[in-house]
Amino acid sequence: MNFDYTGYILCEQALALCHYLDTHQDEWSLVDKAVLEIGAGTGLLSIVAALLGGWVTATDLPEVLNNTRVNLCRNTRGCCRHPPQVAALSWSHDLEHTYPSSVYRYDYVLAADVVYHHDFLDELLATMKHFCRPGTTLIWANKVRLESDLVFTENFHKAFHTSILAEDGDMKIFMATCGEGKDEELENAYLLGQVEEEPTKEEELKHKDDELHGALQEKESDELEAESRDEEEEKSETDSDEEEDSERSSALKDDGAEDKTDERKDKNTKEEMCVKEKWAPSILYSTTKDIYNYVGEDIVIYESIDSYGAMMWPAALALCSFLENNWHTFDLREKEVLELGAGTGLVAIVASLLGASVTATDLPEMLSNLQANVMRNTRGRCRHLPKVAALSWSHDLEHTYPSSVYRYDYVLAADVVYHHDFRDELLATMKHFCRPGTTLIWANKVRLESDLVFTENFHKAFHTRLLSEDGDMKIFMGTSREGGDITD
């Protein structure tokens, strides 16, 4: 959470509305419903709506969206029927052009504590009217602070058919539906505005690219600051005398004994704090970094804002554990290792700690966070400093990575079958790098039936063997069929 802007602060009205929706699911089912949140801020309400099954679009001013997007990605990926969307929305500004009412229709419009900027109350009401069409239910949570709040509430009742869903002192949750006939002139204006053209795909993609570029720049700046702090800490530790190192090591061992439990091995040692509120009995949030322990080292991983590659996936943890526990069979010391779809870099870091000369690859937009994680966890710890490089699957590979030059002892991949539009490209990339003499180790957790199709094609493309299995989690070994060494 960031506190330098109003939209970054979590207000109690959002907690109240989250608690209400959670405890009234039978009455207000969001499953498979199109849901719009106005003034999403930190994104908590949108997260809860998405977890309740809604098809959510969280909106706010452009300068707020980076934080909103990070929070949504961290808390909904892999947990929701529909991944939530994030979009810029300036209240009442050219709405019929950017969100034409003939195209953008929602089952629910949610708003919590949006009456905080009293210079824009008219714009807020106009925005509510624009999106609350016949068939839409508007749910608004508010706590009265100023007299002007009451004026807005009065205008709200005039504009819609309203009722109070919940009340606790100055805290109220209202339900509203389209006030047909209450403002005929405005209704006619909306009808006339339906002739506006829908934004083109090119415009939408450019808008999303601009937002993502800004978010990545902000994240890269944060990572560089964090890396600088890590360097200062390392220097301070190196300059201390042996007696202080021994005392600190002993204290860390005693204090950390309980932390190295099965829970830590399974996932991480996130610090968690419970916040109690009347409207929401328990809300958990955690620090932004995860700590894993492999090869006797604590590995600090920062996730990024990307929906897939910059987040931690379970197959990466499974592959790291396998490599650590089977290093006698798969000895990576002095071996050339390539990782496909490195994401946060955890597998590449563990392989480096096991003595390999590693090249971690991913899409160009992923490299900033990947580079930061790899450097902070391997500098001064590894025989070979790992490299980070861009790689687009199956794209001009013989030119960018000619097989006569780039040869690897091992190719590693974990949870790379997540984007099902690029399965053929992934398999072609595996074939390109898995030459005679190369061992491919791939970890995957089956989620969809199409995963099984890729697995079948994987078996056809390589000599394969199942190395490890735990339910839907499998780790395969593949070797080139050109070598003739059948290992099925």
mmCIF file of N, CA, C and O in Angstrom, residues 36 105 241 252 266:
data_model
loop_
_atom_site.group_PDB
_atom_site.id
_atom_site.type_symbol
_atom_site.label_atom_id
_atom_site.label_comp_id
_atom_site.label_asym_id
_atom_site.label_seq_id
_atom_site.Cartn_x
_atom_site.Cartn_y
_atom_site.Cartn_z
ATOM 1 N N LEU A 36 -18.347 -3.508 -12.337
ATOM 2 C CA LEU A 36 -17.484 -2.339 -12.485
ATOM 3 C C LEU A 36 -17.302 -1.691 -11.122
ATOM 4 O O LEU A 36 -18.286 -1.459 -10.410
ATOM 5 N N ARG A 105 -21.844 -2.496 -20.635
ATOM 6 C CA ARG A 105 -22.995 -2.688 -19.751
ATOM 7 C C ARG A 105 -22.604 -3.637 -18.626
ATOM 8 O O ARG A 105 -21.965 -4.660 -18.859
ATOM 9 N N ASP A 241 33.803 -7.866 12.208
ATOM 10 C CA ASP A 241 34.812 -8.856 12.589
ATOM 11 C C ASP A 241 34.186 -10.219 12.807
ATOM 12 O O ASP A 241 32.975 -10.374 12.860
ATOM 13 N N LEU A 252 20.705 -15.716 14.865
ATOM 14 C CA LEU A 252 19.794 -16.002 13.749
ATOM 15 C C LEU A 252 19.345 -17.453 13.762
ATOM 16 O O LEU A 252 18.204 -17.779 13.459
ATOM 17 N N ASP A 266 7.172 -25.251 1.921
ATOM 18 C CA ASP A 266 6.061 -25.348 0.970
ATOM 19 C C ASP A 266 5.898 -24.083 0.178
ATOM 20 O O ASP A 266 5.675 -24.115 -1.015
#
